[in-house]
PDB file of C-alpha atoms in Angstrom:
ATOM      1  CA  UNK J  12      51.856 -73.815-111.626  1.00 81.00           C
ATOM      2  CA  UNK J  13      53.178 -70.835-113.870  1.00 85.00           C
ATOM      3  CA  UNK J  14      55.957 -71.515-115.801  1.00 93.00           C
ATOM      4  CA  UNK J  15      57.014 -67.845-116.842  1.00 96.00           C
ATOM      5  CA  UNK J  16      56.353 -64.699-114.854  1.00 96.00           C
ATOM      6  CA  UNK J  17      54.286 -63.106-117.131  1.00 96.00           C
ATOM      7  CA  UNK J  18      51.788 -66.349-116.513  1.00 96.00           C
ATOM      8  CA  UNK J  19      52.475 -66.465-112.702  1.00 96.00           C
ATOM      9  CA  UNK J  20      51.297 -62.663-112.975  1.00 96.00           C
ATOM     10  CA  UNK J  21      48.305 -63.649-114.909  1.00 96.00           C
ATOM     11  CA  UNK J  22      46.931 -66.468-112.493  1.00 95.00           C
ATOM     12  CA  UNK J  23      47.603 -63.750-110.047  1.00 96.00           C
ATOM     13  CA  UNK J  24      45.377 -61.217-111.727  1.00 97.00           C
ATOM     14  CA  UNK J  25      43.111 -63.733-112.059  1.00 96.00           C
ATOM     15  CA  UNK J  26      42.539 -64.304-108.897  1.00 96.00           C
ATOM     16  CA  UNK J  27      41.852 -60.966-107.332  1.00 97.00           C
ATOM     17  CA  UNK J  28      39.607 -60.159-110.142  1.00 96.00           C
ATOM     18  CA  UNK J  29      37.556 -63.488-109.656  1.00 97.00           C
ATOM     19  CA  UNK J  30      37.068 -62.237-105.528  1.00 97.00           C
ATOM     20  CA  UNK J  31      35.762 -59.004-106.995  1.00 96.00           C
ATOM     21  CA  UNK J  32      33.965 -60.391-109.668  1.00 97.00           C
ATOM     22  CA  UNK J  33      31.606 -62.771-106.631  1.00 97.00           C
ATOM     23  CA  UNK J  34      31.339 -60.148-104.549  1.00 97.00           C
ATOM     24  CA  UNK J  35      29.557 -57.853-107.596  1.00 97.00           C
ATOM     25  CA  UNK J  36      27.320 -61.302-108.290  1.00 97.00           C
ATOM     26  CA  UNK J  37      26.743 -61.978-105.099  1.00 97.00           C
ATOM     27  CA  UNK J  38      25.589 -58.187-104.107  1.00 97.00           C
ATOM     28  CA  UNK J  39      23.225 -58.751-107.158  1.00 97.00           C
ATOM     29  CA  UNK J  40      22.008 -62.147-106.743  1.00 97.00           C
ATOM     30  CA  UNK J  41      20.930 -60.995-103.049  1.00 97.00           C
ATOM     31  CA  UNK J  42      19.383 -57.691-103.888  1.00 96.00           C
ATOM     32  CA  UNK J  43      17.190 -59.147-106.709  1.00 96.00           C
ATOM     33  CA  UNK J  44      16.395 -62.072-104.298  1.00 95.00           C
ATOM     34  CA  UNK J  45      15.302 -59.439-101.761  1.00 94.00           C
ATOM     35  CA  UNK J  46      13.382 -57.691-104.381  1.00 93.00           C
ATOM     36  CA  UNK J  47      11.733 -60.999-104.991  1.00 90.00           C
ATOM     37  CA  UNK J  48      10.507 -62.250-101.664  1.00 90.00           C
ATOM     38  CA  UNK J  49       9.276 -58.341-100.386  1.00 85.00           C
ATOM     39  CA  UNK J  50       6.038 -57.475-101.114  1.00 80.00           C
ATOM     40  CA  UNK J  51       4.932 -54.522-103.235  1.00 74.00           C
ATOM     41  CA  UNK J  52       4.593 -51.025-101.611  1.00 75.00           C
ATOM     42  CA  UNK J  53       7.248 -48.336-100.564  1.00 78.00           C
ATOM     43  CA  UNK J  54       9.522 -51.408 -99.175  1.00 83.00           C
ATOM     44  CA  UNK J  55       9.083 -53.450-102.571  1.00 84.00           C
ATOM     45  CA  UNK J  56       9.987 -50.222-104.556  1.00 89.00           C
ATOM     46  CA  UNK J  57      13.165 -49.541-102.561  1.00 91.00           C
ATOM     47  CA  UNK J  58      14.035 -53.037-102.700  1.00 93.00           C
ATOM     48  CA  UNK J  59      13.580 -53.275-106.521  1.00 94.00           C
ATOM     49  CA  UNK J  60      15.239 -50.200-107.218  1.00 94.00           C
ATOM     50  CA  UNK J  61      18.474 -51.702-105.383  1.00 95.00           C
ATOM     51  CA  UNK J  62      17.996 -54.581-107.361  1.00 96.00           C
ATOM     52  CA  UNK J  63      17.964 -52.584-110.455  1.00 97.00           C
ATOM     53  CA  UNK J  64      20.882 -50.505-109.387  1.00 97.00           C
ATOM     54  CA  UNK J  65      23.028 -53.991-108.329  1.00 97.00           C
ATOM     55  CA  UNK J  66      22.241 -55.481-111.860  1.00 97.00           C
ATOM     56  CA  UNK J  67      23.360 -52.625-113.647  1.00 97.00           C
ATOM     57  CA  UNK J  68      26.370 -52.203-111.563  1.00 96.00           C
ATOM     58  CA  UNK J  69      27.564 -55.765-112.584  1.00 97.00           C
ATOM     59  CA  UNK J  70      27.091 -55.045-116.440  1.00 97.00           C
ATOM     60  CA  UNK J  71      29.385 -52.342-115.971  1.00 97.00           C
ATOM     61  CA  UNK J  72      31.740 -54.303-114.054  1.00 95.00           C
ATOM     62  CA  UNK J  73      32.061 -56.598-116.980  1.00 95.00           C
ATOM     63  CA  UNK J  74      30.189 -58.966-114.662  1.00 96.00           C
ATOM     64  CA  UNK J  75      27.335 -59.810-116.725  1.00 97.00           C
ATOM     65  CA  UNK J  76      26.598 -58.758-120.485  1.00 97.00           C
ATOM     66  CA  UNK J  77      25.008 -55.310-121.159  1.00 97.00           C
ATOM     67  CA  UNK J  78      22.164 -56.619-122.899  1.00 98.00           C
ATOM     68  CA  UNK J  79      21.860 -59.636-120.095  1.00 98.00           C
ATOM     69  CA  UNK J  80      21.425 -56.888-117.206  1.00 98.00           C
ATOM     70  CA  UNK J  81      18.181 -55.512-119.644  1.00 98.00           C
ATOM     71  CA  UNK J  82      16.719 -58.797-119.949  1.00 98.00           C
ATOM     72  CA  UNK J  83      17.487 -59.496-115.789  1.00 97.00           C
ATOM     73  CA  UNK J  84      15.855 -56.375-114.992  1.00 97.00           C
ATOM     74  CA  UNK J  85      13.032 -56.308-117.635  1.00 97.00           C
ATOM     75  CA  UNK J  86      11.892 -59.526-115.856  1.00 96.00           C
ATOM     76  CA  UNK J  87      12.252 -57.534-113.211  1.00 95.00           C
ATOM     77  CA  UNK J  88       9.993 -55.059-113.747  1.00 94.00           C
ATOM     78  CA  UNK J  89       7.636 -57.938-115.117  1.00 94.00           C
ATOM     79  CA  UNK J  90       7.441 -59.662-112.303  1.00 91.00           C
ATOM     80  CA  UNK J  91       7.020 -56.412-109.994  1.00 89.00           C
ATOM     81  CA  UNK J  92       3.913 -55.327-111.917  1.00 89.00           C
ATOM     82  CA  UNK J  93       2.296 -58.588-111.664  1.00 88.00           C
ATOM     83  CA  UNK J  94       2.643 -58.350-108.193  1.00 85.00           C
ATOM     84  CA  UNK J  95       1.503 -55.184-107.851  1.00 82.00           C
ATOM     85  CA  UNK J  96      -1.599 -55.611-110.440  1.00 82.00           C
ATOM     86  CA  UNK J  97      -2.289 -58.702-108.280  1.00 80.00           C
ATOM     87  CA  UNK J  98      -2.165 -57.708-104.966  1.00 71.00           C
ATOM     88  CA  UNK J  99      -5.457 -55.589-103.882  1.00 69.00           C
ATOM     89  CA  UNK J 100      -6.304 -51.947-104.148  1.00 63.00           C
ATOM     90  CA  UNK J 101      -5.927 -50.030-100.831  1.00 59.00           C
TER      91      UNK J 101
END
């Protein structure tokens, strides 16, 4: 336990900001594991767009690293278009 307030407040702060910080990663994991698993088309787009949005939104959280949410969503996009260039032409 603490032994000055100051620290008590600090394990306290520490706390609530490691509940919000989950919940961010958590939101992110699942949206890019939804944008994953759906198929290409107007589904696949929304999906990856929320996907793109949720990474994003955890870099500027202070979540993940700035440069780490390009590299997450570049693989992405990667991914996506080999999908896409896979799957046939309607």
């Amino acid at each position: 336990m603490a032994n000055t307030k100051s620290a008590a407040k600090r394990a306290r702060q520490s706390l609530r900001r490691q509940a919000v910080n989950r919940h961010i990663s958590g939101n992110m994991r699942a949206a890019v594991k939804i944008a994953h698993t759906v198929p290409a088309g107007d589904q696949g787009k929304a999906s990856l767009d929320a996907a793109v949005k949720a990474i994003y939104k955890a870099a500027s959280a202070g979540v993940i690293h700035k440069r780490q949410a390009a590299r997450r969503v570049s693989r992405l996009m990667k991914q996506a278009h080999q999908q896409q260039a896979k799957a046939p032409a309607k």
